[in-house]
XYZ file of C-alpha atoms in Angstrom:
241
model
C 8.814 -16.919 -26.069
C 9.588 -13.238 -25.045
C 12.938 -11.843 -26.218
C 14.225 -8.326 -25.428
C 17.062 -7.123 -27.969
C 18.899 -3.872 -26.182
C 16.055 -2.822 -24.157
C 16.967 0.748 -22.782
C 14.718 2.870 -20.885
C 15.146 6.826 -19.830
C 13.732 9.249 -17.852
C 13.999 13.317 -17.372
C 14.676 14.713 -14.433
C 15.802 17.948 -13.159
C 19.502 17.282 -13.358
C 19.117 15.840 -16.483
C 18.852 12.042 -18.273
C 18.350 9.017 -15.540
C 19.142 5.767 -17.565
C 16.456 3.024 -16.191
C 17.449 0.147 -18.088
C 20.874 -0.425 -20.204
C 20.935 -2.362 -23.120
C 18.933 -5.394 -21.560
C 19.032 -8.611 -23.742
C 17.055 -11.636 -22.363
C 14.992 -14.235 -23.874
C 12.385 -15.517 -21.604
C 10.935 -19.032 -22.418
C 10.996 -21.050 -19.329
C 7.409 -21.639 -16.916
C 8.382 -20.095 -13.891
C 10.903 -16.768 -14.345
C 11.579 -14.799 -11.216
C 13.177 -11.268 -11.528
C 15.193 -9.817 -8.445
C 17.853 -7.870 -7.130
C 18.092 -4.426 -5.087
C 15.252 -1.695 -4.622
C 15.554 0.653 -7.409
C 17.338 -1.499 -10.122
C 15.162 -1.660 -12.608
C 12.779 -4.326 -12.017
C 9.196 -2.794 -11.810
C 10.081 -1.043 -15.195
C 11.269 -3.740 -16.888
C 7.928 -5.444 -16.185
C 5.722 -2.253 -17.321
C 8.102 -2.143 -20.492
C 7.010 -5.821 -21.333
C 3.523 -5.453 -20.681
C 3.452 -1.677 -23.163
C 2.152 0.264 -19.982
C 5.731 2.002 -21.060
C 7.542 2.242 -24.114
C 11.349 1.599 -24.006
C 13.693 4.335 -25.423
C 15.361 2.046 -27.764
C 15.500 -1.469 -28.575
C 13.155 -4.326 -29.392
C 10.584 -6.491 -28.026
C 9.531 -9.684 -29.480
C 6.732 -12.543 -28.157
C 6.711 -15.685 -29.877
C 8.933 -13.909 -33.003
C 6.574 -11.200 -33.265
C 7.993 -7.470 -32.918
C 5.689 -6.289 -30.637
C 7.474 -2.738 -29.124
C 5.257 -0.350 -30.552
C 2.199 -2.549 -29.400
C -0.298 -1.013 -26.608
C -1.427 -2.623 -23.387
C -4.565 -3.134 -24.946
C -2.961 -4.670 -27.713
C -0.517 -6.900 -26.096
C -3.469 -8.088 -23.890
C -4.860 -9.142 -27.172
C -1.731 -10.784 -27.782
C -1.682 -13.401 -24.615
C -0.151 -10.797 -22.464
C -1.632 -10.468 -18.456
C 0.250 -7.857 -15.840
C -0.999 -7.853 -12.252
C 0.064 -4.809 -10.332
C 1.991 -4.368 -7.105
C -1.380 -3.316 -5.649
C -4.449 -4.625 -7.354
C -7.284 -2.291 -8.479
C -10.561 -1.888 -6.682
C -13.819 -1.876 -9.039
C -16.596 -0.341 -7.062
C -19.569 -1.705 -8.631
C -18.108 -4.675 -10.242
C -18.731 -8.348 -8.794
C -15.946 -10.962 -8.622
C -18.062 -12.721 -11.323
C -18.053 -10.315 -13.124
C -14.601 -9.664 -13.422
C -13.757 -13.448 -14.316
C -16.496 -13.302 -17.245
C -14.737 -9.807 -18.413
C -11.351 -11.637 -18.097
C -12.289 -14.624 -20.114
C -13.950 -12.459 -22.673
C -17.513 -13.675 -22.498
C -19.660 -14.903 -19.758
C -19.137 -18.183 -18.443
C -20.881 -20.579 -16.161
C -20.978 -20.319 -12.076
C -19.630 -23.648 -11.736
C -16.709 -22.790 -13.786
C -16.429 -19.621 -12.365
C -16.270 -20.681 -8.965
C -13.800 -23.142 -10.273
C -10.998 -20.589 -11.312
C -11.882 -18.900 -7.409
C -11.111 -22.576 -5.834
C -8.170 -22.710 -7.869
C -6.611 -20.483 -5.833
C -7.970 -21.265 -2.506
C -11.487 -19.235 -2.130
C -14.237 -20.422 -1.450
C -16.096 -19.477 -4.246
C -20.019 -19.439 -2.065
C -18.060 -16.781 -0.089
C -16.808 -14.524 -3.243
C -18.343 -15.310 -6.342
C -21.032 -12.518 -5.667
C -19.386 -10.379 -3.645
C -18.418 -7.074 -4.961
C -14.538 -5.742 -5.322
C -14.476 -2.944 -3.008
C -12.550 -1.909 0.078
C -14.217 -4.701 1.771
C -11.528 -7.402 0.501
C -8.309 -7.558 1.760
C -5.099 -7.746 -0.234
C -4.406 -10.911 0.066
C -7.966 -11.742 -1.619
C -7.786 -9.125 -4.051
C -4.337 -10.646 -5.739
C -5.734 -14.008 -5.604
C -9.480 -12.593 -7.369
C -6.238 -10.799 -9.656
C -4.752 -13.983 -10.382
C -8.195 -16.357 -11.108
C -8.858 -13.947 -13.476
C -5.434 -14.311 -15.491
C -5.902 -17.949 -14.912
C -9.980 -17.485 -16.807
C -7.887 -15.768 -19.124
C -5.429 -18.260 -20.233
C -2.666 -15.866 -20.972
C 0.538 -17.079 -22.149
C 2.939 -14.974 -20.683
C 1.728 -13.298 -16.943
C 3.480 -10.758 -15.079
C 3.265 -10.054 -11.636
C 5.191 -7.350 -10.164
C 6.590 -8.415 -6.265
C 2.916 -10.136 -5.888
C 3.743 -10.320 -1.962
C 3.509 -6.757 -1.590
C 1.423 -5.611 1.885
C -0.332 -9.082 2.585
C 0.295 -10.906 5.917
C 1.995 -13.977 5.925
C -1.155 -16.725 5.550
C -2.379 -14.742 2.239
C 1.668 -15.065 1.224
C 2.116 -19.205 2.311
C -1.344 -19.167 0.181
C 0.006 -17.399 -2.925
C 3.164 -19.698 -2.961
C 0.803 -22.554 -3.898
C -1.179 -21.128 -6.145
C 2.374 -20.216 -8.280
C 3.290 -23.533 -7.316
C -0.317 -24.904 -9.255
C -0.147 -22.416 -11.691
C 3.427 -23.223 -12.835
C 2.006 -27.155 -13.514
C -1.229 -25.990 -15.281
C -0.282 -22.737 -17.575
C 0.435 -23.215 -20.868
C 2.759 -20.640 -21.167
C 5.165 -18.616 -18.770
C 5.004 -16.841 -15.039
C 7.340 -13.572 -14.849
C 7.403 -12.617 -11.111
C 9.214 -9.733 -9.549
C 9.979 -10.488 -6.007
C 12.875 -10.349 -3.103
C 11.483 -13.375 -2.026
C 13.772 -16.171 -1.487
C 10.643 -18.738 -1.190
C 9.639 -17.701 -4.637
C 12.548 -17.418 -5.930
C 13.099 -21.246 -4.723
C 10.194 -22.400 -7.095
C 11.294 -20.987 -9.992
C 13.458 -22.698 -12.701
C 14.852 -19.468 -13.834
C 16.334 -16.669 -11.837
C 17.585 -13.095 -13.283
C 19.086 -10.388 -11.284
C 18.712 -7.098 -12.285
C 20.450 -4.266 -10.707
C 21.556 -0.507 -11.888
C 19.129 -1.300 -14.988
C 21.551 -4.224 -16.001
C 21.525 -7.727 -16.058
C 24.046 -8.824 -13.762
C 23.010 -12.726 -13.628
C 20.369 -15.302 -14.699
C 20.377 -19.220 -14.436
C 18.723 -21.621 -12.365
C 18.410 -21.364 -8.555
C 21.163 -23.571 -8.548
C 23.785 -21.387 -10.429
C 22.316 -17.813 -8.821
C 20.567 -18.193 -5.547
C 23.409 -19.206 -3.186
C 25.290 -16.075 -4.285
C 22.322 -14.035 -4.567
C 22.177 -15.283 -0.263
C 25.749 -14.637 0.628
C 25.764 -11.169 -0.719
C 22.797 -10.289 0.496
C 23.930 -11.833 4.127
C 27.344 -9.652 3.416
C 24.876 -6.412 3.244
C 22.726 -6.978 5.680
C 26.188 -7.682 8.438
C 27.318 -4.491 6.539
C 24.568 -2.576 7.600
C 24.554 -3.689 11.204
C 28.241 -2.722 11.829
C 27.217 0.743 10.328
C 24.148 0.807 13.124
């Protein structure tokens, strides 16, 4: 379980102190946990504060009871950790193989190999070998991204708004992958997304906005106003056009 005890998070700008987060408390122990709300509220940061790529400004972070704020990347990687970024990284050089054996921490066999690719829908004769350059598309890159969390067997993976510039047959794709992935994992799926289709699979929902937790439940008790509010903006907007 992940548990955040008055998270707060600030930059420095030029006209001074920018609060990023404010005093966020959540504890985080369902399978599927979806994070959403408005562009610039918070979300991406909250994610990079969980998996130590930043450190929070105050407060506490604790996975499975253990405090682990002052924990690195690295560290928290060691502890069961995974974080899959808005745009996946290329590694010129680097074969899809060999970034499942690097994931799993030592080298596996093809067949199982091939068997985290067809896990989420490659065809692993078509991929296994082939190296991860600007070649693959993004689609296939977060998919290569999330067999290797899968190898890894992490139990708590983040992926920040995983639908990010891929076309919508990659996107139908990754749906059932989370869908798969939410039946298999031991452990828990943080996703940031605006999606409404991911946000349907989930069984918990938190909306974040202005740094703050403004609700959290299941899809029952947040999406339909999560919908009508964001229906009231976007008839707000038009009028304004």
């Amino acid at each position: 379980m992940l548990e955040l005890q008055d998270i707060c998070f600030q930059v420095n700008e030029d006209s001074g102190e920018k609060e990023i987060l404010k005093h966020v408390n959540l504890k985080i122990e369902d399978s599927f946990v979806a994070i959403t709300g408005p562009n610039g509220g918070g979300k991406s940061t909250m994610a990079k504060v969980i998996a130590g790529i930043v450190k929070p400004t105050s407060g506490k972070i604790l996975f499975n009871g253990e405090d682990i704020t002052d924990l690195s990347i690295t560290e928290r990687a060691k502890k069961g950790i995974s974080f899959a970024f808005q745009q996946p990284v290329r590694f010129k050089g680097l074969t899809v193989l060999d970034l499942i054996n690097l994931a799993h921490g030592e080298p596996i066999s093809l067949n199982r190999a091939c068997k985290y690719l067809s896990e989420v829908g490659l065809c692993a004769k078509d991929y296994i070998h082939r190296e991860v350059n600007a070649s693959l598309s993004g689609g296939e890159l977060k998919r290569i991204e999330i067999a290797m969390i899968i190898a890894r067997g992490t139990k708590l993976s983040i992926f920040d708004e995983p639908e990010a510039g891929i076309d919508l047959w990659s996107f139908n794709n990754l749906i059932r992958v989370f869908e798969g992935m939410r039946e298999k994992i031991d452990g828990s799926l943080l996703i940031i997304s605006h999606q409404e289709r991911i946000l349907n699979i989930a069984d918990k929902i938190i909306v974040l906005a202005d740094g703050e937790v403004r609700a959290q439940g299941t899809k029952e008790e947040v999406l339909p106003e999560l919908l009508t509010s964001s229906q009231a903006c976007s008839t707000l907007m038009d009028k304004v056009v």
